């Protein structure tokens, strides 16, 4: 079974600074997808960024980028120029290409300090 | 374009009762998944429906059931409620229900069992 581990229950960052959230996963498959979702107090899970395992290039979405290390099974999220609106729970998730189920990590609560 | 709509947002039920939660996916999306989110267990997959058929089911007791209608709207039902069923129930929809596309989540229904 696939497992996703987020070892940082809480993180904090100063506004305008950079923070990196860690995620590791365990799988025996070679093709899969990885995601970072953000869950603000509104409770809705919002897709932040997506990475296809067969692509070596790290995904980037504006201030959000990932460091995908396939051999190490590591998928960290870097948030640059942190903003107050970035404060939320961040979940790392794994999915098979043909699968319809996410395997989520336990989440990292990010606080942004003004 | 309307998002994923879940109703009700909050619900309080008594142990032993049953409850039905509703989810309206994004127009055109045919796949609907349900997740249970608790502080202790995190996000756990309940089941996924595609074109009115349950394609995948998580490791939950038979008290948890669901269905999908021809308009893709989905309901999940929990019978004989237990205190441990208190959770945030999230619904997510996807165009075809493939993991690589990611899912769009609703804001969830907060169920409290007393």
mmCIF file of N, CA and C in Angstrom, chain A residues 2 4 9 22 31-32 47 51 55 64 67-69 71 81 95 100 106-107:
data_model
loop_
_atom_site.group_PDB
_atom_site.id
_atom_site.type_symbol
_atom_site.label_atom_id
_atom_site.label_comp_id
_atom_site.label_asym_id
_atom_site.label_seq_id
_atom_site.Cartn_x
_atom_site.Cartn_y
_atom_site.Cartn_z
ATOM 1 N N UNK A 2 0.353 2.284 -0.606
ATOM 2 C CA UNK A 2 1.110 3.517 -0.657
ATOM 3 C C UNK A 2 0.968 4.271 0.661
ATOM 4 N N UNK A 4 2.151 8.015 2.613
ATOM 5 C CA UNK A 4 2.685 9.358 2.433
ATOM 6 C C UNK A 4 2.988 9.918 3.812
ATOM 7 N N UNK A 9 4.616 18.554 11.569
ATOM 8 C CA UNK A 9 3.219 18.868 11.878
ATOM 9 C C UNK A 9 2.933 20.367 11.794
ATOM 10 N N UNK A 22 8.115 19.381 3.804
ATOM 11 C CA UNK A 22 8.654 18.087 3.391
ATOM 12 C C UNK A 22 7.576 17.034 3.226
ATOM 13 N N UNK A 31 5.185 4.722 -12.081
ATOM 14 C CA UNK A 31 4.432 5.828 -12.648
ATOM 15 C C UNK A 31 3.330 6.230 -11.664
ATOM 16 N N UNK A 32 3.293 7.504 -11.345
ATOM 17 C CA UNK A 32 2.312 7.975 -10.375
ATOM 18 C C UNK A 32 2.282 9.495 -10.427
ATOM 19 N N UNK A 47 -6.072 22.670 -4.808
ATOM 20 C CA UNK A 47 -4.877 22.130 -5.447
ATOM 21 C C UNK A 47 -3.833 23.229 -5.620
ATOM 22 N N UNK A 51 2.693 17.052 -9.770
ATOM 23 C CA UNK A 51 3.931 16.555 -10.382
ATOM 24 C C UNK A 51 3.698 15.166 -10.954
ATOM 25 N N UNK A 55 8.149 12.812 -15.244
ATOM 26 C CA UNK A 55 8.799 14.058 -15.641
ATOM 27 C C UNK A 55 9.897 14.400 -14.641
ATOM 28 N N UNK A 64 5.004 28.900 -5.954
ATOM 29 C CA UNK A 64 5.083 27.541 -5.435
ATOM 30 C C UNK A 64 5.903 26.669 -6.386
ATOM 31 N N UNK A 67 10.460 20.200 -5.179
ATOM 32 C CA UNK A 67 11.729 19.515 -5.375
ATOM 33 C C UNK A 67 11.397 18.032 -5.351
ATOM 34 N N UNK A 68 11.329 17.444 -6.528
ATOM 35 C CA UNK A 68 10.933 16.051 -6.674
ATOM 36 C C UNK A 68 12.173 15.199 -6.849
ATOM 37 N N UNK A 69 12.408 14.333 -5.906
ATOM 38 C CA UNK A 69 13.542 13.414 -5.940
ATOM 39 C C UNK A 69 12.982 11.995 -5.989
ATOM 40 N N UNK A 71 14.198 8.994 -6.808
ATOM 41 C CA UNK A 71 14.959 7.908 -6.199
ATOM 42 C C UNK A 71 14.831 7.919 -4.677
ATOM 43 N N UNK A 81 8.396 34.058 -1.134
ATOM 44 C CA UNK A 81 7.688 35.310 -0.879
ATOM 45 C C UNK A 81 6.363 35.029 -0.163
ATOM 46 N N UNK A 95 -1.208 9.624 -6.068
ATOM 47 C CA UNK A 95 -2.254 8.954 -6.828
ATOM 48 C C UNK A 95 -1.642 8.163 -7.960
ATOM 49 N N UNK A 100 -8.268 6.293 -8.807
ATOM 50 C CA UNK A 100 -9.248 7.309 -8.453
ATOM 51 C C UNK A 100 -9.240 7.547 -6.956
ATOM 52 N N UNK A 106 -0.348 13.394 6.624
ATOM 53 C CA UNK A 106 -1.068 13.879 7.795
ATOM 54 C C UNK A 106 -1.150 15.397 7.867
ATOM 55 N N UNK A 107 -0.454 16.064 6.969
ATOM 56 C CA UNK A 107 -0.577 17.506 6.888
ATOM 57 C C UNK A 107 0.470 18.278 7.678
#
